[in-house]
PDB file of C-alpha atoms in Angstrom:
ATOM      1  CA  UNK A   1     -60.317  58.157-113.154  1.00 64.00           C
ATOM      2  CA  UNK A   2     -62.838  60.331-112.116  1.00 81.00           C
ATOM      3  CA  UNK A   3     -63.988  57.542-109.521  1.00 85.00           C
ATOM      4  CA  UNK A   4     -60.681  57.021-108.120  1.00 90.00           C
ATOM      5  CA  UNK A   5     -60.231  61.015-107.607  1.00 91.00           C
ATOM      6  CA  UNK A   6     -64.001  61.060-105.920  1.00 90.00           C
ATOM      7  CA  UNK A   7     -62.467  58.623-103.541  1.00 90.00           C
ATOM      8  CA  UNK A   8     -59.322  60.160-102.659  1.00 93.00           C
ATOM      9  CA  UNK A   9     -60.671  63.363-102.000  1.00 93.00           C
ATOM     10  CA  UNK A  10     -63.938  61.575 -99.690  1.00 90.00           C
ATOM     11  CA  UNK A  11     -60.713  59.518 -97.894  1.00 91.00           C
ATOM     12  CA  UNK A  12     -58.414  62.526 -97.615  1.00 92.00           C
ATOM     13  CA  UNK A  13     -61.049  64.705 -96.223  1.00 91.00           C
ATOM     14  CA  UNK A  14     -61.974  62.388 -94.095  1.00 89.00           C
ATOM     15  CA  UNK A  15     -58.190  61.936 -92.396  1.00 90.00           C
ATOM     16  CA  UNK A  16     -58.530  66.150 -92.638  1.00 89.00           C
ATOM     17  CA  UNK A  17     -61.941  65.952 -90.364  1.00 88.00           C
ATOM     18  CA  UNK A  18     -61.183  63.284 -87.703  1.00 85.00           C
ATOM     19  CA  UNK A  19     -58.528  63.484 -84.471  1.00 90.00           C
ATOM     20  CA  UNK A  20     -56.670  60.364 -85.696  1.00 87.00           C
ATOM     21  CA  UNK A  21     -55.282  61.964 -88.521  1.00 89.00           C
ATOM     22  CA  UNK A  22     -53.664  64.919 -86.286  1.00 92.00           C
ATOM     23  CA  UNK A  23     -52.554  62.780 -83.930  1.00 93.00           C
ATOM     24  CA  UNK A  24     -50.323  61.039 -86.496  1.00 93.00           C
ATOM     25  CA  UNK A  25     -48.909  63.700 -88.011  1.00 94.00           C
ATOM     26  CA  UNK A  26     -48.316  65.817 -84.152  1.00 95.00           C
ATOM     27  CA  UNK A  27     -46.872  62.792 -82.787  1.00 95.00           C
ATOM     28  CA  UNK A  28     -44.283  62.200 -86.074  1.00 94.00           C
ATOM     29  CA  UNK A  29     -43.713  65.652 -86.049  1.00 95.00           C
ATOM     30  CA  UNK A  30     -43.177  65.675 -82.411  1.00 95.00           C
ATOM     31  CA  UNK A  31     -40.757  62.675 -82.260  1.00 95.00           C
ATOM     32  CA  UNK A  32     -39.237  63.561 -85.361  1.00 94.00           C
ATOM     33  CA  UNK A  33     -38.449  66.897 -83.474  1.00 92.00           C
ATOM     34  CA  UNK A  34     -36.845  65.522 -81.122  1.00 93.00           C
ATOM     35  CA  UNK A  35     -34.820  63.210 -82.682  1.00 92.00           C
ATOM     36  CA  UNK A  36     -33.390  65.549 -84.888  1.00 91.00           C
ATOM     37  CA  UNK A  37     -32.291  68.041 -81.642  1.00 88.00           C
ATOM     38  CA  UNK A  38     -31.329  65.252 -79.713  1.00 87.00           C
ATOM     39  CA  UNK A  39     -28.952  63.006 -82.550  1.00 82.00           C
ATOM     40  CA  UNK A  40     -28.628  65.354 -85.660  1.00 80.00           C
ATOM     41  CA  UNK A  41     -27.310  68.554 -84.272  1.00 80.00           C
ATOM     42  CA  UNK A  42     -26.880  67.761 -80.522  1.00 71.00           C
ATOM     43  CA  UNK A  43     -23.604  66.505 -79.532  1.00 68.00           C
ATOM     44  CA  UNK A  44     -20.475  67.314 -81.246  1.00 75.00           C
ATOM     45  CA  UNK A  45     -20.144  69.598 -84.355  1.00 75.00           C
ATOM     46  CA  UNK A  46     -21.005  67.911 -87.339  1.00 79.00           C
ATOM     47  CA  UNK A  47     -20.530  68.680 -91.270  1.00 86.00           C
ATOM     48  CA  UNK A  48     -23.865  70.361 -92.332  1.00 87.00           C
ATOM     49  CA  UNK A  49     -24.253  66.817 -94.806  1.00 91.00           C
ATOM     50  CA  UNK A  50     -24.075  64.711 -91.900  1.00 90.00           C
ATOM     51  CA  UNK A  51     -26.656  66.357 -90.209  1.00 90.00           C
ATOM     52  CA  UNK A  52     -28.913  66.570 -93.103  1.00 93.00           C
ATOM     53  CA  UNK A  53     -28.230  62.459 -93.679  1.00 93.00           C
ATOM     54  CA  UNK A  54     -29.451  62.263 -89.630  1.00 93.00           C
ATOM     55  CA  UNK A  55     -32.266  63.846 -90.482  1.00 94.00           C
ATOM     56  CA  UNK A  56     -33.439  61.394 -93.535  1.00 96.00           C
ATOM     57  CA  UNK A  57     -32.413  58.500 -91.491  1.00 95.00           C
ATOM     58  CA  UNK A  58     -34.881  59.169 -88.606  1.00 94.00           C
ATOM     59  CA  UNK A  59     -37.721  60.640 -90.914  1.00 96.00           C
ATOM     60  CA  UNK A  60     -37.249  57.636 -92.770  1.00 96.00           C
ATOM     61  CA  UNK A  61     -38.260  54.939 -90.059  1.00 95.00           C
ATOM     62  CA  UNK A  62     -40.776  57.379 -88.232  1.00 96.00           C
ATOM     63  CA  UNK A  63     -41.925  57.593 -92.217  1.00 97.00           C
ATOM     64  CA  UNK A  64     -42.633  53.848 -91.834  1.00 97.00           C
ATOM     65  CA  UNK A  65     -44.136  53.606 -88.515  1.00 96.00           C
ATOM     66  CA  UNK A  66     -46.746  56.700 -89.774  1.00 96.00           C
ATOM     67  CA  UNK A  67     -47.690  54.669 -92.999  1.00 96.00           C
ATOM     68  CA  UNK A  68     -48.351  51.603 -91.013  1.00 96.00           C
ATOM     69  CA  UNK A  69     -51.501  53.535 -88.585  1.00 95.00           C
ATOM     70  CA  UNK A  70     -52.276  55.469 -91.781  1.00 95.00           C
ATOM     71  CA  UNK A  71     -53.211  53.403 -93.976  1.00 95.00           C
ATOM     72  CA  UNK A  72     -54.961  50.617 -91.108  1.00 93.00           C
ATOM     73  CA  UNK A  73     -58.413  52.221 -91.404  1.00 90.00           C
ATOM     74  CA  UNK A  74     -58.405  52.415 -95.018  1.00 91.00           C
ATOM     75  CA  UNK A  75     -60.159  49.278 -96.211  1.00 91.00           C
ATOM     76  CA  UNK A  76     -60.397  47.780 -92.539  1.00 90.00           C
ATOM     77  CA  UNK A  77     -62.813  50.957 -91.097  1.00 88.00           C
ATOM     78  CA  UNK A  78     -64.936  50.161 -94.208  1.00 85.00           C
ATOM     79  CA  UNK A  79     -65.792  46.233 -93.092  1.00 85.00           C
ATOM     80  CA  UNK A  80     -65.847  47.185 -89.265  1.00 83.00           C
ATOM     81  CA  UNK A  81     -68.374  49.828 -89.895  1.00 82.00           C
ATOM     82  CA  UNK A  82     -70.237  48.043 -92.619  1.00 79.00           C
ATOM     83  CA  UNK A  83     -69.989  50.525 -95.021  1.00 78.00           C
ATOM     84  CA  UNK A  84     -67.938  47.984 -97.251  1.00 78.00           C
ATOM     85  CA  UNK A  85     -70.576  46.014 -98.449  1.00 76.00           C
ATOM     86  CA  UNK A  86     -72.582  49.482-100.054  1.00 75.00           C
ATOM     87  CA  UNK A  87     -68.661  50.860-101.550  1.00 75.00           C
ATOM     88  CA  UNK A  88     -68.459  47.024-103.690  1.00 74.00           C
ATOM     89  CA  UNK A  89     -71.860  47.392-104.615  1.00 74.00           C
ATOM     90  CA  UNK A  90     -71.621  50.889-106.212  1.00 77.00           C
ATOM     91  CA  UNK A  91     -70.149  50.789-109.817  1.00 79.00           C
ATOM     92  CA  UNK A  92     -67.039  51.553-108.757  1.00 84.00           C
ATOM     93  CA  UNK A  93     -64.256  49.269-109.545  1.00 88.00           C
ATOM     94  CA  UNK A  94     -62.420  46.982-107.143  1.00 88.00           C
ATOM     95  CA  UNK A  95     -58.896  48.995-108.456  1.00 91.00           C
ATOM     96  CA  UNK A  96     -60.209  52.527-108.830  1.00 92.00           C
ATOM     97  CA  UNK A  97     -60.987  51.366-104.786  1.00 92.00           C
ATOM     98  CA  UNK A  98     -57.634  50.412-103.818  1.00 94.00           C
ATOM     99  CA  UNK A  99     -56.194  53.047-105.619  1.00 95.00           C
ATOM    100  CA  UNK A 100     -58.276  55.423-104.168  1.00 94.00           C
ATOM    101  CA  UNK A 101     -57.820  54.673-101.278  1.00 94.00           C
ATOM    102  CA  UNK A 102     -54.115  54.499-101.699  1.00 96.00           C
ATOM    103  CA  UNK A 103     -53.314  58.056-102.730  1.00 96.00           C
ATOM    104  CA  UNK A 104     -56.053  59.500-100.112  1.00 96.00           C
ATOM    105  CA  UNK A 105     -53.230  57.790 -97.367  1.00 96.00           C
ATOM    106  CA  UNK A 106     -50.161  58.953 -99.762  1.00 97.00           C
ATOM    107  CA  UNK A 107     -50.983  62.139-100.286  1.00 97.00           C
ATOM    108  CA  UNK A 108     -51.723  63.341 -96.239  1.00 96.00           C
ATOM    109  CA  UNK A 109     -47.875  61.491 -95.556  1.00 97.00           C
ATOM    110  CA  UNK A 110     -46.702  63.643 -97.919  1.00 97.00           C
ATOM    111  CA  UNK A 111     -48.391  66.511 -96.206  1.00 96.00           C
ATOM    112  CA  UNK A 112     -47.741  65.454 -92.790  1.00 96.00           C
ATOM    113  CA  UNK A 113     -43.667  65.303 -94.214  1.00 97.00           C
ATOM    114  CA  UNK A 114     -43.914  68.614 -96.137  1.00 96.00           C
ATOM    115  CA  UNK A 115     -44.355  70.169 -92.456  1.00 95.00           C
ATOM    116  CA  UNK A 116     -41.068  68.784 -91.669  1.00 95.00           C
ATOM    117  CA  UNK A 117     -38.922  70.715 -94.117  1.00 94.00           C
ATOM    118  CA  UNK A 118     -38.542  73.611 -91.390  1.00 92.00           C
ATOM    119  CA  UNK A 119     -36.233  71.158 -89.557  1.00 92.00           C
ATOM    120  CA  UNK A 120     -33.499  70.773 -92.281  1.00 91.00           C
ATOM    121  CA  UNK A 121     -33.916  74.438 -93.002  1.00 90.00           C
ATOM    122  CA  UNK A 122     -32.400  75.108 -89.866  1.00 88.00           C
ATOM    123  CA  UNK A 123     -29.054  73.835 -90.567  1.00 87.00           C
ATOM    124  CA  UNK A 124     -28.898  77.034 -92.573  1.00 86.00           C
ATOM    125  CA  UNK A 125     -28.695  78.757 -89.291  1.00 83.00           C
ATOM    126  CA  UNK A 126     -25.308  77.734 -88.598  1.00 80.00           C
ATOM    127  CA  UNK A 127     -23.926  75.736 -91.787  1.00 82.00           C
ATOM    128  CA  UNK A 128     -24.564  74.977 -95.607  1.00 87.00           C
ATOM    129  CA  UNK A 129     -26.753  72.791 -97.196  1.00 87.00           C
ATOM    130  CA  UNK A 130     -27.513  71.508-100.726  1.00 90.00           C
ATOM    131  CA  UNK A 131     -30.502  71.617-102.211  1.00 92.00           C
ATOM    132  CA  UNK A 132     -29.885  69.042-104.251  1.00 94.00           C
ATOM    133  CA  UNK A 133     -29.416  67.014-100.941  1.00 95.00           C
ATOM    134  CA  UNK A 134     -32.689  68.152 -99.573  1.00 95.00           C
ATOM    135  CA  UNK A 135     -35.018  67.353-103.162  1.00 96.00           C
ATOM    136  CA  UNK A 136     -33.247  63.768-102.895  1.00 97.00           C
ATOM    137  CA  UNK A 137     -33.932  62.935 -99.885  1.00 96.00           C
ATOM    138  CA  UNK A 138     -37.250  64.210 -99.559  1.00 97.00           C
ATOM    139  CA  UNK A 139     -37.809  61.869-102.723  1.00 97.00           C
ATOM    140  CA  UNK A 140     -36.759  58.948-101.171  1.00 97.00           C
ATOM    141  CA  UNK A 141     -39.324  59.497 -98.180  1.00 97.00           C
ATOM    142  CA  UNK A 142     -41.730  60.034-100.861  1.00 98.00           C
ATOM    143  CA  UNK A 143     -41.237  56.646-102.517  1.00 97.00           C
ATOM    144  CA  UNK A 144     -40.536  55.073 -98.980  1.00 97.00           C
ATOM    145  CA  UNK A 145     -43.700  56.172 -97.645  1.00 97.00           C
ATOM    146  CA  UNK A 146     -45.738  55.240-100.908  1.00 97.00           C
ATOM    147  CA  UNK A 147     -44.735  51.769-100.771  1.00 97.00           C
ATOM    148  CA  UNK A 148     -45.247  51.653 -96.942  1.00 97.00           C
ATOM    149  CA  UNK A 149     -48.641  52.869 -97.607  1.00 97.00           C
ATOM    150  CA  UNK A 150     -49.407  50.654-100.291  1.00 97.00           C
ATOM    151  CA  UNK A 151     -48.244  47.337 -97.867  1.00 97.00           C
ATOM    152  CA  UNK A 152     -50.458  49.024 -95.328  1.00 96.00           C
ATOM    153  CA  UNK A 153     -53.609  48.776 -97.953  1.00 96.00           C
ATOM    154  CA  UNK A 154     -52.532  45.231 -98.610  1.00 96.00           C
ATOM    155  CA  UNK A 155     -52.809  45.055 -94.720  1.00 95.00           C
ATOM    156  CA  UNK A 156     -56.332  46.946 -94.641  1.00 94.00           C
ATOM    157  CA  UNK A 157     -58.053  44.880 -96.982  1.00 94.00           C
ATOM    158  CA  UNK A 158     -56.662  41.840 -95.418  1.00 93.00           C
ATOM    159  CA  UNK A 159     -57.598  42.143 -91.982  1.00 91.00           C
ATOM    160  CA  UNK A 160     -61.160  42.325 -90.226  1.00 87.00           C
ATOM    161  CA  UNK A 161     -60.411  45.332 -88.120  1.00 91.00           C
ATOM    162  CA  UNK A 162     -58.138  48.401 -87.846  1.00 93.00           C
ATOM    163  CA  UNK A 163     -56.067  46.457 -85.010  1.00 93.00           C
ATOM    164  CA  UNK A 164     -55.159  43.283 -87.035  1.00 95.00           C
ATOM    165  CA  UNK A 165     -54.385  45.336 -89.724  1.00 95.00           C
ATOM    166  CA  UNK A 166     -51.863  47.707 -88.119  1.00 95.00           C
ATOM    167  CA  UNK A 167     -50.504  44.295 -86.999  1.00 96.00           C
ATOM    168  CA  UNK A 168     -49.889  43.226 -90.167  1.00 96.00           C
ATOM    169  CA  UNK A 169     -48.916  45.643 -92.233  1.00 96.00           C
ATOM    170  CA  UNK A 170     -46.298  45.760 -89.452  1.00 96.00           C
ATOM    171  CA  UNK A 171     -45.544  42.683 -89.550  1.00 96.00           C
ATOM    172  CA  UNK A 172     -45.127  43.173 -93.192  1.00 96.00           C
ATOM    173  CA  UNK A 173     -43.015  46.485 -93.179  1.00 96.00           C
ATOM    174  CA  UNK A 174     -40.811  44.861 -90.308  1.00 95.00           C
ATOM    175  CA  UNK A 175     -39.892  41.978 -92.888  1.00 93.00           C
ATOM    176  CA  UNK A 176     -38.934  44.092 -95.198  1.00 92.00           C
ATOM    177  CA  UNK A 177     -36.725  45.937 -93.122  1.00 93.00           C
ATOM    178  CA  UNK A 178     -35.241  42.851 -91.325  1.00 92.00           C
ATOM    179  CA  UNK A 179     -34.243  41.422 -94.936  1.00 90.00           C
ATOM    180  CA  UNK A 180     -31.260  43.764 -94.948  1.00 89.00           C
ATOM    181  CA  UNK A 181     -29.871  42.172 -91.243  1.00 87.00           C
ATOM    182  CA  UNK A 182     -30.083  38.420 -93.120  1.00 87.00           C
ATOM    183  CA  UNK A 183     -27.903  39.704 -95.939  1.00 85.00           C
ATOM    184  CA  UNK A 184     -24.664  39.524 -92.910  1.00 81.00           C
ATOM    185  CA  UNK A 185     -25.595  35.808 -91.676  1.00 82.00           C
ATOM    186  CA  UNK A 186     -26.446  34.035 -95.070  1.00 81.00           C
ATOM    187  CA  UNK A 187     -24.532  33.047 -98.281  1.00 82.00           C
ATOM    188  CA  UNK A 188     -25.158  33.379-102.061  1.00 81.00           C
ATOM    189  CA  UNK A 189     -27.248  33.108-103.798  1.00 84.00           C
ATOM    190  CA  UNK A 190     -29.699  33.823-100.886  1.00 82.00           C
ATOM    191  CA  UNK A 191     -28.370  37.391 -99.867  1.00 86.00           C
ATOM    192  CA  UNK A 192     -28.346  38.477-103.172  1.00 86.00           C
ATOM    193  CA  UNK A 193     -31.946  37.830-102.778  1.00 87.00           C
ATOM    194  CA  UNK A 194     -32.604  39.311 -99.338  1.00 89.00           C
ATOM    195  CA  UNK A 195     -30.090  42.188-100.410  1.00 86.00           C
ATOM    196  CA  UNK A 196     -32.670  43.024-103.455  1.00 87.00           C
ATOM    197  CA  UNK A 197     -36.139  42.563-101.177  1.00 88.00           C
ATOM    198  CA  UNK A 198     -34.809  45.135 -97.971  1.00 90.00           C
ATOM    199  CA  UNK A 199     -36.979  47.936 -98.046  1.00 92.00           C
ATOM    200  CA  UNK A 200     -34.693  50.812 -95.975  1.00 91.00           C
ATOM    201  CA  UNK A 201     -31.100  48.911 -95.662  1.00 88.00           C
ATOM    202  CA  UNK A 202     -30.293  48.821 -99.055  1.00 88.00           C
ATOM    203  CA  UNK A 203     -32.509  51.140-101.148  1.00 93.00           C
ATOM    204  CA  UNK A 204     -32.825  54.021 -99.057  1.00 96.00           C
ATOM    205  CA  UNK A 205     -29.226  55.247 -97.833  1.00 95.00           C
ATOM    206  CA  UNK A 206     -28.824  56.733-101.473  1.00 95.00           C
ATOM    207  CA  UNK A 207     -31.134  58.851-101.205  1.00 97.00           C
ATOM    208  CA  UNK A 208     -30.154  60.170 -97.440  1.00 95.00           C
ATOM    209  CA  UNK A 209     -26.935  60.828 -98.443  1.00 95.00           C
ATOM    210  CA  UNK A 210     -28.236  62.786-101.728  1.00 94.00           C
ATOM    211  CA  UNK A 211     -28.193  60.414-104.508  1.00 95.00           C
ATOM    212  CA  UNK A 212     -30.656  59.737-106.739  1.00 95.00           C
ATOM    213  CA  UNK A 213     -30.035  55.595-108.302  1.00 95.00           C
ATOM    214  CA  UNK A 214     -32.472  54.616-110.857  1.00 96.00           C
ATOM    215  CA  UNK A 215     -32.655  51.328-109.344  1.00 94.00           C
ATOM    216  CA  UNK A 216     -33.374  52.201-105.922  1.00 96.00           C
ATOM    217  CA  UNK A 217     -36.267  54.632-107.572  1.00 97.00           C
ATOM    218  CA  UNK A 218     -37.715  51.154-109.450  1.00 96.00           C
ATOM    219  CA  UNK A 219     -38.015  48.948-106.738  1.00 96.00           C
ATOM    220  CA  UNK A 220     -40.188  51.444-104.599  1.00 97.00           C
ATOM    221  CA  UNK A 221     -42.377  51.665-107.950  1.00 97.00           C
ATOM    222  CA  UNK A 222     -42.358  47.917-108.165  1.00 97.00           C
ATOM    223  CA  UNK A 223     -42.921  47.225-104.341  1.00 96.00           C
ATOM    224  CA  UNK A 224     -45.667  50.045-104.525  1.00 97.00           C
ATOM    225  CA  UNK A 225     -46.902  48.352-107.944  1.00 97.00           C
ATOM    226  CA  UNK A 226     -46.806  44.733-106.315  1.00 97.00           C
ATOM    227  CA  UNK A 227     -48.924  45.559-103.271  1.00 96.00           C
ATOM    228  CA  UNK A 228     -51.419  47.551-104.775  1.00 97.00           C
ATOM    229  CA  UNK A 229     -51.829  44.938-107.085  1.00 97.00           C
ATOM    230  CA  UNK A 230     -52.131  42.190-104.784  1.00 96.00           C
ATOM    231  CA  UNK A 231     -54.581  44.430-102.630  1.00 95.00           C
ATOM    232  CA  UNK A 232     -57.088  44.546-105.531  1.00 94.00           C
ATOM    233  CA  UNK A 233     -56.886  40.827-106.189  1.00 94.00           C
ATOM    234  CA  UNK A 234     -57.694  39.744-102.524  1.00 92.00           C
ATOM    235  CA  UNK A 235     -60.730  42.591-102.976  1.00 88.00           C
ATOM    236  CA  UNK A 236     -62.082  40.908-105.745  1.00 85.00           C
ATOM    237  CA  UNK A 237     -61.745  36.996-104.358  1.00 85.00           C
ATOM    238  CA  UNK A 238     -63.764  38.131-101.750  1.00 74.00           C
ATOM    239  CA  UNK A 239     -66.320  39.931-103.712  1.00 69.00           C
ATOM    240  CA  UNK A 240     -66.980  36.705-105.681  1.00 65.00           C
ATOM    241  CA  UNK A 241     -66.752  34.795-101.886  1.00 61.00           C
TER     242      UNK A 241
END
């Protein structure tokens, strides 16, 4: 444990020290912004629920898009630069690695979408809002961005450089996402299937409009679980390659 925390906090600080790490989170917050002006309470009067839903719905895919140029340098920066080869050979495990690495990218999205809580806030300005409402949602990001970040370590340790792997973790993301449109144009058993796989479609709208579904809550811990998992076994078939 104490491994995987040395990690994290040599990761975090180093997304804390560099200009990429900024420019994610003033670009998100920027668009985000925007967004929330332009759709949520721009245009004609809304419910103060409605507005807050808006909200979650754009954080959500900008949540996505973040996690995807996050988490690209995380294994990918390490075989570009070199620096891979001296990480595997310390006595470090290939899973206190990933998982290092993992909550270094999870916990800055979580403080790049903390930062974001003064847009909801003012609703209060003009309407109502429950709290309630607000802790869900913000929950669902959470668990949204977690297992966006953990398919963009999948993506990292895949790929050769940063490039490829912002490719393919959003490649990977995108399919995910996309699942939910082939529930409308196919038949049982297979949309049951691509029903249960879609990533924002069917999992997340609970959660924007305030509810909290123990099954919605499990498959972000399994999707998270899944790609972490498969992260670390690609790390250690190509330690023994």
């Amino acid at each position: 444990m104490s491994e995987t925390l040395l990690i994290t906090r040599r990761e975090l600080g180093t997304y804390l020290r560099s200009m990429t790490g900024y420019v994610i989170a003033a670009i998100l917050l920027l668009v985000d912004g925007l967004l929330f002006n332009i759709f949520a309470i721009g245009g004609e009067d809304k419910l103060s629920a409605a507005v807050l839903a808006q909200f979650f719905f754009f954080t959500s895919g900008l949540t996505m898009i973040a996690s995807v140029f996050i988490s690209m340098r995380l294994v990918a920066e390490e075989r570009q630069t070199g620096t891979l080869v001296l990480l595997t050979s310390s006595p470090v495990k290939d899973g206190q690695i990933i998982v290092g690495k993992f909550l270094s990218g999870f916990f800055f999205l979580a403080m790049v979408l903390a930062l974001t809580v003064f847009m909801p806030l003012l609703i209060l300005v003009n309407g109502k809002i429950s709290f309630g409402h607000l802790l869900a949602g913000y929950v669902g990001l959470l668990l949204l961005g977690a297992s966006s970040i953990a398919i963009g370590t999948l993506g990292s340790v895949l790929a050769r450089t940063q490039v490829l792997a912002a490719i393919l973790s959003g490649c990977m993301v995108t399919a995910m996402v996309v699942a939910w449109m082939l529930v409308h144009v196919t038949e049982r058993p297979f949309n049951d299937v691509f029903a249960a796989l879609a990533m924002h479609g069917k999992h997340f709208p609970p959660f924007q409009q305030g509810s909290i579904h123990l099954r919605d809550v499990v498959y972000y811990l399994m999707l998270t679980t899944v790609s972490l998992f498969a992260a670390v076994r690609v790390m250690e078939a190509r330690r023994w390659r």
